[in-house]
Coordinates of C-alpha atoms in Angstrom, one line a residue:
M1 CA -40.1 0.4 34.2
K2 CA -37.7 -2.0 32.4
L3 CA -37.5 -5.7 33.0
L4 CA -34.4 -6.2 35.1
R5 CA -31.5 -8.7 34.6
Y6 CA -32.9 -10.8 31.7
L7 CA -30.4 -13.1 30.1
G8 CA -29.4 -12.1 26.5
N9 CA -31.3 -8.8 26.7
K10 CA -30.5 -6.8 23.6
S11 CA -31.2 -3.3 24.8
K12 CA -27.5 -2.3 24.5
L13 CA -27.2 -3.6 21.0
L14 CA -30.2 -1.9 19.3
D15 CA -28.0 0.6 17.5
F16 CA -25.8 -2.2 16.4
I17 CA -28.7 -4.2 14.9
D18 CA -30.0 -1.0 13.3
N19 CA -26.7 -0.2 11.7
V20 CA -26.4 -3.7 10.2
I21 CA -29.8 -3.3 8.6
K22 CA -28.8 0.1 7.2
K23 CA -25.3 -1.1 6.1
Y24 CA -26.8 -3.8 3.9
D25 CA -29.8 -1.7 2.8
I26 CA -32.1 -4.4 4.1
Q27 CA -35.7 -3.4 3.0
G28 CA -39.0 -4.8 3.9
D29 CA -42.3 -4.3 5.7
T30 CA -42.4 -7.4 8.0
F31 CA -39.9 -7.9 10.8
G32 CA -39.9 -11.2 12.6
D33 CA -38.5 -11.1 16.2
L34 CA -38.4 -14.8 16.5
F35 CA -36.8 -15.3 20.0
A36 CA -38.3 -12.1 21.4
G37 CA -37.5 -12.4 25.1
T38 CA -38.6 -9.2 26.7
G39 CA -39.4 -7.6 23.4
V40 CA -36.8 -4.8 23.3
V41 CA -36.0 -5.4 19.6
G42 CA -39.6 -5.5 18.4
D43 CA -40.5 -2.5 20.6
Y44 CA -37.6 -0.5 19.0
F45 CA -38.6 -1.3 15.4
K46 CA -42.4 -1.2 15.7
D47 CA -42.6 2.3 14.1
R48 CA -40.8 1.0 11.0
F49 CA -42.0 -2.5 10.5
K50 CA -44.9 -4.8 11.1
I51 CA -43.6 -7.0 13.9
I52 CA -44.2 -10.7 14.2
S53 CA -43.0 -11.5 17.7
N54 CA -42.5 -15.0 19.1
D55 CA -41.1 -16.6 22.2
Y56 CA -42.0 -20.0 23.6
M57 CA -42.2 -18.6 27.2
Y58 CA -45.7 -17.3 27.9
F59 CA -44.5 -14.5 30.2
S60 CA -42.5 -13.2 27.2
K61 CA -45.6 -13.2 25.1
V62 CA -47.4 -11.1 27.8
I63 CA -44.6 -8.6 27.8
N64 CA -44.4 -8.5 24.0
K65 CA -48.1 -7.9 23.7
A66 CA -47.8 -5.1 26.2
K67 CA -45.2 -3.4 24.1
L68 CA -46.3 -4.2 20.5
L69 CA -50.1 -3.8 20.8
N70 CA -49.8 -0.3 22.5
D71 CA -48.4 2.8 20.9
K72 CA -48.3 4.4 24.3
I73 CA -49.0 3.6 27.9
P74 CA -52.7 2.8 28.1
M75 CA -55.0 5.4 29.7
F76 CA -57.3 2.8 31.4
K77 CA -60.3 5.1 30.8
K78 CA -63.1 2.8 32.1
F79 CA -61.1 2.0 35.2
V80 CA -60.2 5.6 35.9
E81 CA -63.8 6.7 35.4
K82 CA -65.0 4.2 38.0
Y83 CA -62.2 4.5 40.6
E84 CA -60.8 8.0 39.8
V85 CA -57.2 6.6 40.1
S86 CA -55.1 4.5 37.8
P87 CA -55.0 0.7 38.3
F88 CA -51.4 1.0 39.5
E89 CA -52.4 3.4 42.3
W90 CA -55.5 1.3 43.1
L91 CA -53.5 -2.0 43.4
N92 CA -50.6 -0.5 45.3
Q93 CA -53.0 0.8 48.0
R94 CA -54.8 -2.6 48.4
V95 CA -54.3 -4.7 51.5
Y96 CA -54.4 -8.4 51.1
K97 CA -54.5 -11.4 53.5
P98 CA -53.1 -14.8 52.5
K99 CA -55.6 -17.3 51.0
D100 CA -55.5 -21.0 50.2
N101 CA -55.4 -20.2 46.5
F102 CA -52.4 -17.8 46.7
F103 CA -50.0 -19.9 44.7
V104 CA -46.9 -17.6 45.0
Y105 CA -47.3 -17.2 48.7
H106 CA -47.6 -21.0 49.3
N107 CA -44.7 -22.0 47.0
Y108 CA -42.1 -19.3 46.7
T109 CA -41.7 -18.0 50.2
P110 CA -40.6 -19.6 53.5
V111 CA -44.1 -20.9 53.8
G112 CA -43.2 -23.3 51.0
N113 CA -39.6 -23.7 52.2
R114 CA -38.3 -21.4 49.5
M115 CA -36.9 -17.9 49.8
Y116 CA -37.5 -16.2 46.4
L117 CA -39.9 -13.6 48.0
T118 CA -40.8 -12.5 51.4
E119 CA -44.3 -13.6 52.5
E120 CA -45.5 -10.0 52.5
N121 CA -44.5 -9.4 48.9
A122 CA -45.8 -12.7 47.7
I123 CA -49.2 -12.0 49.2
K124 CA -49.3 -8.7 47.2
I125 CA -48.2 -10.4 44.0
D126 CA -50.9 -13.1 44.3
G127 CA -53.5 -10.4 45.1
F128 CA -52.5 -8.2 42.2
R129 CA -52.5 -11.1 39.8
L130 CA -56.0 -12.2 40.7
D131 CA -57.3 -8.7 40.8
I132 CA -56.0 -8.1 37.2
E133 CA -57.8 -11.2 36.1
Q134 CA -61.0 -10.0 37.7
M135 CA -60.6 -6.6 36.0
Y136 CA -60.4 -8.3 32.7
K137 CA -63.3 -10.6 33.4
T138 CA -65.6 -7.7 34.3
E139 CA -64.4 -5.8 31.2
I140 CA -63.2 -2.8 33.1
I141 CA -59.9 -3.2 31.2
N142 CA -59.6 -4.3 27.6
D143 CA -57.1 -6.7 25.9
K144 CA -54.3 -4.2 25.4
E145 CA -54.7 -2.9 29.0
Y146 CA -54.8 -6.4 30.4
F147 CA -51.5 -7.4 28.9
Y148 CA -49.9 -4.1 29.8
L149 CA -51.0 -4.4 33.4
L150 CA -49.9 -8.1 33.6
A151 CA -46.6 -7.3 32.0
S152 CA -46.0 -4.5 34.5
L153 CA -46.6 -6.9 37.3
I154 CA -44.2 -9.5 35.9
A155 CA -41.6 -6.8 35.2
S156 CA -41.8 -5.5 38.8
I157 CA -41.2 -8.8 40.5
P158 CA -37.3 -8.9 39.9
R159 CA -37.0 -5.7 41.9
V160 CA -37.8 -7.6 45.1
S161 CA -36.6 -11.1 44.2
N162 CA -34.1 -12.7 46.5
T163 CA -31.9 -14.0 43.7
S164 CA -28.8 -13.1 41.8
G165 CA -30.8 -12.4 38.7
T166 CA -32.5 -15.6 37.6
Y167 CA -34.7 -18.1 39.4
Q168 CA -32.5 -21.1 39.2
A169 CA -31.7 -20.6 42.9
F170 CA -32.5 -18.2 45.8
F171 CA -30.3 -16.8 48.5
K172 CA -30.3 -18.4 51.9
F173 CA -30.3 -14.9 53.5
W174 CA -32.5 -12.0 52.6
E175 CA -30.8 -9.6 50.3
P176 CA -31.7 -5.9 51.1
R177 CA -33.5 -5.5 47.8
S178 CA -35.8 -8.3 48.5
L179 CA -37.0 -6.7 51.8
K180 CA -38.4 -3.7 50.0
E181 CA -42.2 -3.4 49.8
F182 CA -43.5 -4.7 46.5
E183 CA -45.1 -2.2 44.1
I184 CA -46.4 -2.6 40.6
I185 CA -44.8 0.0 38.4
P186 CA -45.8 0.8 34.8
L187 CA -43.7 -1.0 32.2
E188 CA -41.6 1.3 30.1
I189 CA -42.4 1.0 26.3
N190 CA -41.4 2.9 23.2
E191 CA -44.2 5.4 22.7
C192 CA -44.6 5.9 18.9
D193 CA -47.0 5.4 16.1
L194 CA -47.3 1.7 15.1
Y195 CA -46.2 0.9 11.5
S196 CA -48.9 -1.8 11.3
E197 CA -50.9 -4.2 13.4
N198 CA -48.4 -6.4 15.1
I199 CA -48.7 -10.2 15.9
V200 CA -47.4 -11.9 19.0
H201 CA -47.0 -15.7 19.2
S202 CA -45.8 -18.1 21.8
Y203 CA -44.6 -21.2 20.0
N204 CA -41.5 -23.2 19.4
T205 CA -39.7 -21.1 16.8
N206 CA -38.7 -24.0 14.6
E207 CA -42.3 -25.0 14.3
L208 CA -43.6 -21.5 13.8
V209 CA -41.3 -20.7 10.9
R210 CA -43.0 -23.4 8.9
E211 CA -46.2 -21.4 9.0
I212 CA -45.1 -17.8 8.6
S213 CA -43.1 -15.7 6.2
G214 CA -41.8 -12.1 5.9
D215 CA -39.0 -9.8 4.9
I216 CA -36.6 -9.6 7.9
A217 CA -36.0 -12.3 10.5
Y218 CA -34.1 -11.4 13.6
I219 CA -32.9 -14.5 15.5
D220 CA -31.6 -14.3 19.0
P221 CA -31.5 -17.8 20.3
P222 CA -30.1 -19.0 23.7
Y223 CA -26.3 -19.0 23.5
T224 CA -25.4 -21.2 26.4
I225 CA -26.6 -24.3 28.2
T226 CA -28.7 -22.2 30.5
Q227 CA -32.4 -23.1 30.0
Y228 CA -34.7 -20.1 30.1
A229 CA -37.6 -22.3 31.3
N230 CA -35.5 -23.0 34.4
S231 CA -34.2 -19.5 34.8
Y232 CA -37.6 -17.7 34.7
H233 CA -40.0 -20.4 35.9
L234 CA -41.4 -18.1 38.7
L235 CA -42.3 -15.3 36.2
E236 CA -43.8 -18.0 33.9
T237 CA -46.0 -19.2 36.7
V238 CA -47.1 -15.7 37.6
A239 CA -48.0 -15.0 34.0
R240 CA -49.9 -18.3 33.6
Y241 CA -51.2 -18.6 37.2
D242 CA -52.0 -22.2 36.3
Y243 CA -51.2 -23.9 39.6
P244 CA -48.5 -26.1 38.1
E245 CA -46.9 -29.1 39.7
L246 CA -43.4 -28.1 41.0
F247 CA -40.4 -30.1 41.9
G248 CA -37.1 -29.8 43.8
K249 CA -35.7 -27.2 46.2
T250 CA -36.0 -24.5 43.4
G251 CA -39.6 -25.1 42.7
R252 CA -39.3 -25.5 38.9
R253 CA -42.3 -26.4 36.8
V254 CA -42.5 -30.1 36.1
K255 CA -44.2 -29.5 32.7
R256 CA -42.0 -27.1 30.8
E257 CA -40.4 -26.9 27.4
L258 CA -36.6 -27.0 27.3
S259 CA -34.8 -25.4 24.4
N260 CA -32.6 -27.6 22.1
Y261 CA -30.6 -24.4 21.4
S262 CA -29.2 -24.8 24.9
N263 CA -28.2 -28.4 24.3
K264 CA -24.7 -29.0 23.0
Q265 CA -25.7 -32.2 21.2
K266 CA -28.8 -30.7 19.5
A267 CA -28.1 -27.0 18.9
L268 CA -26.5 -27.4 15.5
F269 CA -29.4 -29.5 14.2
E270 CA -31.8 -26.8 15.5
F271 CA -30.0 -24.2 13.5
E272 CA -30.0 -26.5 10.4
D273 CA -33.7 -26.9 10.7
L274 CA -34.3 -23.2 11.3
F275 CA -32.2 -22.1 8.3
R276 CA -33.9 -24.7 6.1
Q277 CA -37.4 -23.8 7.1
I278 CA -37.3 -20.1 7.6
Q279 CA -39.3 -18.2 4.9
F280 CA -37.9 -14.7 5.4
K281 CA -35.8 -13.0 2.7
H282 CA -33.3 -11.5 5.1
V283 CA -31.9 -13.4 8.1
L284 CA -30.0 -11.8 11.0
V285 CA -28.6 -13.9 13.8
S286 CA -27.2 -12.6 17.1
Y287 CA -24.6 -14.8 18.5
S288 CA -21.4 -14.8 20.6
N289 CA -18.0 -16.4 20.4
Q290 CA -18.7 -17.9 23.8
S291 CA -21.7 -19.8 22.5
I292 CA -22.4 -23.5 22.3
I293 CA -21.7 -23.6 18.5
P294 CA -18.4 -22.1 17.2
I295 CA -19.0 -19.2 15.0
E296 CA -17.1 -20.8 12.1
E297 CA -19.4 -23.7 12.2
L298 CA -22.5 -21.5 12.2
I299 CA -21.1 -19.5 9.2
S300 CA -20.5 -22.7 7.3
L301 CA -24.0 -23.9 7.9
A302 CA -25.6 -20.5 6.9
K303 CA -23.7 -20.6 3.6
L304 CA -25.6 -23.7 2.5
F305 CA -28.9 -21.7 2.7
A306 CA -27.7 -18.3 1.6
V307 CA -28.0 -16.8 -1.9
D308 CA -24.7 -17.6 -3.7
G309 CA -23.4 -18.9 -0.4
E310 CA -22.7 -15.3 0.8
V311 CA -22.7 -14.7 4.5
H312 CA -21.7 -11.5 6.4
V313 CA -20.7 -11.5 10.0
E314 CA -20.6 -8.1 11.8
M315 CA -19.1 -7.5 15.2
N316 CA -20.2 -4.8 17.6
E317 CA -17.3 -2.6 16.5
Y318 CA -19.0 -2.6 13.1
R319 CA -16.0 -4.2 11.3
E320 CA -16.9 -7.0 8.8
Y321 CA -15.7 -10.4 9.6
S322 CA -14.4 -12.1 6.5
T323 CA -16.0 -15.5 5.6
N324 CA -13.4 -16.5 3.1
N325 CA -10.5 -17.2 5.4
S326 CA -11.3 -20.3 7.6
S327 CA -8.6 -19.4 10.1
H328 CA -9.6 -15.7 10.5
K329 CA -6.2 -15.2 12.0
G330 CA -7.5 -15.4 15.5
K331 CA -9.9 -12.5 15.2
G332 CA -12.9 -14.6 16.2
K333 CA -11.5 -15.0 19.7
K334 CA -11.9 -11.3 20.4
L335 CA -15.6 -11.2 19.5
K336 CA -18.2 -10.8 22.1
E337 CA -21.4 -10.1 20.2
I338 CA -21.8 -10.6 16.5
I339 CA -24.6 -10.4 13.9
L340 CA -24.6 -13.0 11.1
Y341 CA -26.5 -11.7 8.1
F342 CA -27.4 -13.5 4.9
E343 CA -30.1 -13.4 2.3
K344 CA -32.0 -16.7 2.3
D345 CA -32.2 -18.5 -1.0
L346 CA -35.9 -19.0 -1.3
S347 CA -35.9 -20.0 -5.0
I348 CA -36.8 -23.3 -6.4
N349 CA -34.5 -24.4 -9.2
K350 CA -36.9 -26.3 -11.5
S351 CA -35.3 -29.0 -13.6
P352 CA -35.1 -28.2 -17.3
L353 CA -36.5 -31.6 -18.0
N354 CA -40.3 -31.5 -18.2
Y355 CA -41.2 -35.0 -16.8
S356 CA -44.6 -36.3 -15.8
G357 CA -45.2 -36.3 -12.1
S358 CA -42.5 -33.8 -11.2
K359 CA -42.9 -32.3 -7.7
D360 CA -41.5 -28.8 -8.3
A361 CA -44.8 -27.1 -7.4
L362 CA -45.1 -29.1 -4.2
L363 CA -41.5 -28.7 -3.0
P364 CA -42.2 -26.0 -0.3
I365 CA -44.8 -28.3 1.3
I366 CA -42.6 -31.4 1.1
F367 CA -39.6 -29.6 2.6
K368 CA -41.7 -28.5 5.6
E369 CA -41.9 -32.2 6.5
L370 CA -38.2 -32.9 6.4
P371 CA -36.6 -33.9 9.8
K372 CA -34.5 -31.4 11.7
H373 CA -31.2 -33.0 10.5
V374 CA -30.7 -34.4 7.0
D375 CA -27.2 -36.0 6.8
T376 CA -27.8 -37.6 3.4
F377 CA -30.9 -37.3 1.1
V378 CA -31.6 -40.1 -1.3
D379 CA -33.9 -39.2 -4.2
A380 CA -34.6 -42.9 -4.8
M381 CA -36.9 -42.5 -7.9
G382 CA -35.4 -39.2 -9.0
G383 CA -37.1 -38.5 -12.3
A384 CA -36.3 -35.0 -13.4
F385 CA -34.4 -34.4 -10.1
N386 CA -36.6 -31.6 -8.9
V387 CA -36.7 -32.8 -5.3
G388 CA -33.2 -33.9 -4.5
A389 CA -31.5 -31.1 -6.4
N390 CA -33.3 -28.5 -4.2
V391 CA -32.6 -30.2 -0.8
V392 CA -29.8 -29.0 1.4
A393 CA -28.2 -32.1 3.0
M394 CA -25.3 -31.8 5.4
N395 CA -23.3 -34.7 3.8
E396 CA -24.6 -35.5 0.3
V397 CA -27.5 -35.9 -2.1
V398 CA -28.0 -39.1 -4.0
Y399 CA -30.0 -39.2 -7.3
N400 CA -31.2 -42.6 -8.3
E401 CA -33.2 -43.3 -11.5
Y402 CA -34.1 -46.6 -13.1
N403 CA -35.0 -45.2 -16.6
P404 CA -31.6 -45.0 -18.4
Y405 CA -33.0 -42.4 -20.8
V406 CA -34.1 -40.0 -18.1
F407 CA -30.9 -40.7 -16.1
G408 CA -28.8 -39.7 -19.2
I409 CA -30.6 -36.4 -19.6
V410 CA -30.3 -35.5 -15.9
E411 CA -26.6 -36.5 -15.9
M412 CA -26.1 -34.2 -19.0
L413 CA -28.0 -31.3 -17.3
V414 CA -25.9 -31.6 -14.2
E415 CA -22.5 -32.3 -15.5
T416 CA -22.3 -30.2 -18.7
E417 CA -21.3 -26.5 -18.5
K418 CA -24.4 -24.3 -19.0
D419 CA -23.1 -22.3 -22.0
I420 CA -21.8 -25.4 -23.7
L421 CA -25.1 -27.3 -23.2
T422 CA -27.3 -24.4 -24.5
S423 CA -25.0 -24.0 -27.5
S424 CA -25.3 -27.7 -28.3
I425 CA -29.1 -27.7 -28.0
E426 CA -29.3 -24.7 -30.4
N427 CA -27.0 -26.5 -32.8
V428 CA -29.4 -29.5 -32.9
I429 CA -32.4 -27.2 -33.4
N430 CA -30.7 -25.3 -36.2
E431 CA -29.5 -28.5 -37.9
F432 CA -33.0 -30.0 -38.1
A433 CA -34.7 -26.6 -38.5
L434 CA -37.1 -27.4 -35.6
T435 CA -40.1 -25.1 -35.1
K436 CA -43.2 -25.1 -33.0
K437 CA -45.6 -27.7 -34.4
G438 CA -43.1 -28.4 -37.2
K439 CA -44.0 -32.1 -37.7
E440 CA -41.7 -33.0 -40.6
Q441 CA -38.6 -31.5 -39.0
Y442 CA -39.5 -33.1 -35.6
L443 CA -39.9 -36.6 -37.2
N444 CA -36.5 -36.2 -39.0
L445 CA -34.8 -35.6 -35.6
R446 CA -36.8 -38.5 -34.1
S447 CA -35.7 -40.9 -36.9
H448 CA -32.1 -39.7 -36.5
Y449 CA -32.3 -40.4 -32.8
N450 CA -33.8 -43.8 -33.2
E451 CA -31.6 -45.0 -36.0
K452 CA -28.3 -43.2 -35.7
D453 CA -27.6 -41.2 -32.5
K454 CA -29.4 -42.1 -29.3
S455 CA -27.7 -39.3 -27.4
S456 CA -29.1 -37.7 -24.3
L457 CA -28.8 -34.3 -26.1
N458 CA -31.0 -35.4 -29.0
L459 CA -33.6 -37.0 -26.6
F460 CA -33.7 -33.8 -24.5
V461 CA -34.4 -31.7 -27.6
L462 CA -37.0 -34.2 -28.8
Q463 CA -38.9 -34.0 -25.5
V464 CA -38.9 -30.2 -25.7
Y465 CA -40.8 -30.4 -29.0
A466 CA -42.8 -33.5 -28.2
F467 CA -46.5 -33.8 -27.3
Q468 CA -46.8 -32.7 -23.7
N469 CA -43.0 -33.1 -23.4
I470 CA -43.6 -36.9 -23.0
I471 CA -40.7 -39.3 -23.4
R472 CA -42.2 -42.5 -24.6
F473 CA -40.8 -45.6 -26.2
N474 CA -42.2 -48.6 -28.0
N475 CA -41.2 -52.2 -27.3
S476 CA -38.3 -51.9 -29.7
Q477 CA -36.9 -49.0 -27.5
K478 CA -37.7 -46.4 -30.2
M479 CA -39.0 -43.0 -29.1
N480 CA -42.5 -42.7 -30.6
T481 CA -44.0 -39.6 -29.1
P482 CA -45.7 -37.3 -31.7
V483 CA -44.9 -33.6 -32.2
G484 CA -46.4 -31.2 -29.8
N485 CA -47.1 -27.5 -29.5
N486 CA -43.8 -26.6 -27.8
E487 CA -40.5 -25.0 -28.6
F488 CA -37.1 -24.2 -27.0
S489 CA -38.1 -21.0 -25.1
D490 CA -36.3 -18.4 -23.0
G491 CA -37.9 -20.0 -20.0
I492 CA -36.2 -23.3 -20.7
R493 CA -32.9 -21.5 -21.3
E494 CA -33.3 -19.8 -17.9
R495 CA -34.0 -23.1 -16.2
I496 CA -30.8 -24.6 -17.7
N497 CA -28.8 -21.7 -16.5
R498 CA -30.2 -21.8 -13.0
F499 CA -30.4 -25.5 -12.4
R500 CA -27.9 -26.7 -9.8
I501 CA -27.7 -29.1 -7.0
R502 CA -27.9 -27.2 -3.7
T503 CA -25.9 -29.7 -1.7
P504 CA -22.2 -29.5 -2.7
N505 CA -21.6 -33.3 -2.6
Y506 CA -23.8 -35.4 -4.8
R507 CA -23.9 -38.8 -6.6
L508 CA -25.8 -39.9 -9.6
I509 CA -26.9 -43.5 -9.8
N510 CA -28.7 -45.3 -12.7
G511 CA -30.4 -48.3 -11.1
K512 CA -33.4 -49.8 -9.4
F513 CA -34.4 -48.5 -6.0
E514 CA -34.4 -52.1 -4.7
D515 CA -30.6 -52.2 -5.3
L516 CA -29.9 -49.3 -3.0
P517 CA -27.6 -50.5 -0.2
I518 CA -29.6 -49.1 2.7
E519 CA -27.3 -49.9 5.5
D520 CA -24.3 -48.3 3.7
Y521 CA -25.8 -44.9 4.3
P522 CA -25.5 -42.8 7.5
K523 CA -28.3 -43.3 10.0
D524 CA -29.6 -39.7 9.5
T525 CA -30.3 -40.4 5.9
V526 CA -33.8 -39.6 4.4
F527 CA -35.0 -41.8 1.5
Y528 CA -37.5 -40.1 -0.7
F529 CA -39.7 -42.0 -3.1
D530 CA -42.0 -40.6 -5.8
P531 CA -43.3 -43.6 -7.7
P532 CA -45.9 -43.7 -10.5
Y533 CA -49.2 -43.3 -8.8
F534 CA -50.9 -46.7 -8.8
I535 CA -54.5 -45.5 -9.0
T536 CA -54.0 -42.8 -11.6
K537 CA -53.7 -42.9 -15.4
A538 CA -50.5 -41.5 -16.8
E539 CA -48.1 -42.2 -19.7
Y540 CA -45.3 -43.0 -17.3
N541 CA -47.1 -45.9 -15.5
D542 CA -49.0 -47.7 -18.3
G543 CA -46.2 -49.9 -19.5
K544 CA -45.9 -48.2 -22.9
R545 CA -42.4 -46.8 -22.5
G546 CA -40.7 -50.0 -23.6
L547 CA -39.7 -50.4 -20.0
D548 CA -41.4 -52.1 -17.0
G549 CA -44.9 -50.7 -16.2
W550 CA -46.2 -50.1 -12.7
D551 CA -48.7 -52.6 -11.4
S552 CA -49.8 -54.0 -8.1
D553 CA -46.6 -56.1 -7.9
S554 CA -44.5 -53.0 -8.3
E555 CA -46.5 -51.2 -5.7
T556 CA -46.2 -53.9 -3.1
E557 CA -42.5 -54.4 -3.8
L558 CA -42.0 -50.7 -3.1
L559 CA -44.0 -50.9 0.2
E560 CA -42.0 -53.9 1.2
F561 CA -38.8 -52.0 0.6
L562 CA -40.0 -49.0 2.6
L563 CA -40.7 -51.4 5.5
K564 CA -37.1 -52.6 5.1
I565 CA -35.9 -49.0 5.4
H566 CA -38.1 -48.5 8.5
K567 CA -37.0 -51.6 10.3
A568 CA -33.3 -50.7 9.6
G569 CA -33.9 -47.5 11.6
Y570 CA -33.9 -45.0 8.6
K571 CA -36.3 -42.3 7.7
F572 CA -38.4 -42.3 4.5
M573 CA -40.9 -40.0 2.7
L574 CA -43.3 -41.4 0.1
S575 CA -45.3 -39.2 -2.3
N576 CA -48.5 -40.9 -3.4
V577 CA -52.3 -40.6 -3.9
L578 CA -54.8 -42.1 -1.5
Y579 CA -57.9 -41.1 -3.5
H580 CA -58.5 -40.2 -7.1
G581 CA -62.1 -39.5 -8.0
E582 CA -64.0 -42.5 -6.8
K583 CA -60.9 -44.7 -6.5
R584 CA -59.2 -45.6 -3.3
H585 CA -55.7 -46.8 -2.9
N586 CA -56.7 -49.7 -0.7
L587 CA -53.3 -51.3 -0.5
L588 CA -51.6 -48.1 0.6
I589 CA -54.3 -47.1 3.1
K590 CA -54.3 -50.5 4.8
W591 CA -50.4 -50.5 4.9
I592 CA -50.3 -47.0 6.4
N593 CA -52.8 -47.9 9.1
T594 CA -51.2 -51.2 10.0
H595 CA -47.8 -49.6 10.6
D596 CA -49.1 -46.3 12.0
F597 CA -47.2 -44.1 9.6
K598 CA -47.9 -40.3 9.4
V599 CA -49.9 -38.9 6.5
V600 CA -49.6 -35.3 5.4
E601 CA -51.9 -33.9 2.7
I602 CA -49.7 -31.9 0.3
G603 CA -51.9 -31.1 -2.6
K604 CA -55.4 -31.4 -4.1
T605 CA -56.0 -31.1 -7.8
G606 CA -58.9 -31.6 -10.2
I607 CA -62.6 -30.8 -9.9
K608 CA -64.4 -33.6 -11.8
Y609 CA -61.9 -36.2 -10.7
P610 CA -60.2 -34.8 -7.6
R611 CA -56.9 -36.2 -6.6
I612 CA -55.5 -35.9 -3.1
E613 CA -51.7 -36.1 -3.0
V614 CA -50.1 -37.1 0.3
L615 CA -46.7 -37.5 1.9
V616 CA -46.3 -40.6 4.0
K617 CA -43.5 -40.5 6.7
N618 CA -42.2 -42.9 9.2
Y619 CA -41.1 -40.2 11.7
D620 CA -42.8 -37.2 13.4

C-alpha cells in the first residue's frame, strides 16, 4: 500500500529524475536522498546506488527504513511459526478496548474534542501500535520487520483520516472514508536486490551534510510556507508514541522542529548554507516556479558553488532551461516542476605563496563552522589568502594584510593574468640561472632584490627557492633567508593557474587589523583572524622579519579588538592554539571562558610536542 496524499511526493517524477541523471551521465555509487519524505526516490534507486536517506520527521525515517532496509516484503518467519498467520492478519483480527494509555484515542477523536479519527479506528491504531512494540520487545520480529510493520501502520492511517489530506485541520462532519473500519495493510515497496547496505537518518539536513559525503545528492526541500511538522503531526506522534504535549484545536505537538525552508525570510539562507556545506559531487534540486524562492534567484546562488559557475535547469518536458539569459523570455512562468543540476566545486584553490601558518589543509573543517549566511567575509590577517580566497560570500570578500611584502605578492597573484605571471617568473629564473640548491645564483637574485629591484615578482621567486619558503627580513628591511632545497615546480605552476577568488566581488587592503572600520561592514559580516600563535615558535612571530613581532601586547590587543567586534553585533572566527606540548595559552583560555565563546577543535599535530589548533567563535 502506498502512503496517500503526501505533500511533494515525487512518485510521478521518478522517470524525470532518472532521465536527468542519464542526460548528464552522472556517475557514482552513493546517492543521498536528503529530504526523503516517504522515500519514493530512494526506494526507486536502491538497486543502483547506496542510499543515504534523511528527513527530520521521525515517521519519515520509519517509512524509509521499511523501504531501504528490505529488498522485499519481510516474511516474518518467527511470527508466522508461532501464530501460523502473518502479523497483518493477526492484528486485523484483534479486538481492543480503550485504555488510559491509548494516546490516539484520547487526543484525536471526539473523546479529545477532535475529529481526525473515529473512536473505533483510533482504538485499533493504539492497540496495533503497542502490539508492534511488544512484538519487537519479545524479539518475535527483527529490526527490518519492526520498521516495515510500523511503516505499514503509519501508511494505513490516511485511508481513514477525516481530513482533506494533511492534519492541519479536520472536518466537522464525518467524511465517508473516515467511517470505514481501520485495517493495517502491507506497505508497497520496490522489491529488488539492494545495491549496498543503505543508511537512514533523521536529522536537520543542513546539519547532516556537514558530516556526510557522497556522489549524488538529491534535494527535495519544502517549496511553500506549509510546515510538514504541522501537516503530519498525527503520523509523527503515532510513529514516536511519546505522549507529547499538544496544543490548540488541531492538537499539534508543542515540541516540534519547523523548517526554515518554509520561511520566506530564511529559505534563501538555508539554501546558501546547504550549497556551501554539501560534500556531494553532483547536486540535483527539485523545485517549482510557485515556490518561496524565485527560480532565477536559486540559479544565481547555485552558480556561486558550481564548477565553472555552470548550472543546468531541466523542466519536466525535458527541455533545458538556459541560465545565460536573465529574462528567460517568460519561459520560467510556465514551469511547474524543475530539476536544477550542478557539479559542486569541492576543490581547494591553494595559494601559490607558501607562507608559514597557512590554513589550506584545515579549510574544510573551518568552513563547516561558518554561519548560514555570509554577506561579507573579512580575512583580517590574510597571509597567503588561502582562507578568504576559498570562501563564497554573498556580497564580497575582503583581504587585509599588514605585511607589505606579503600583501604585494598576493596582489600580484590575484591581479596579474596567469600566463603573463608564469612567463615573468620563468624570465627571472632564466636570467639568474636559478636551480635547486643553487646557492650562488640564489644569492645573486637576493642581492639584486635588496639593492636594486624590490619587486613582488622577485620576492616571490626568492621565496620559492628560499629555505622552507620563508620570507624573512633583517632590521634594515633586507631579505636574508638562505637558499633552500626547492625549485619552481609544475605543482606551483598549477597552483598559479588555479588560484582564484571564489567570491566575484573582492577588495585587497594593506593595513593593520585594528584599522578595519568594523561598523562600515554589513551586519552579516564574518571577520576571520589567523594571528601568529602566541605559544608556538615560528619564524613569523619572533620579531626577526624587520617588522613588528608578536608578543603578549599584540595578543591582548587582538583579543580586545575581537571583543569590539562582538559588542558591535558582528561575528568573528579566530584560529589559535590552546595547548602546545606542556604550554597553555592562559590568556586565551581565560578570555574564552569569561565571555563564553564557542571552541571547536580543528586540528592536532605533533607527537613529541602536540599542538591542538582550535577555532574560537562568538556564534553558534
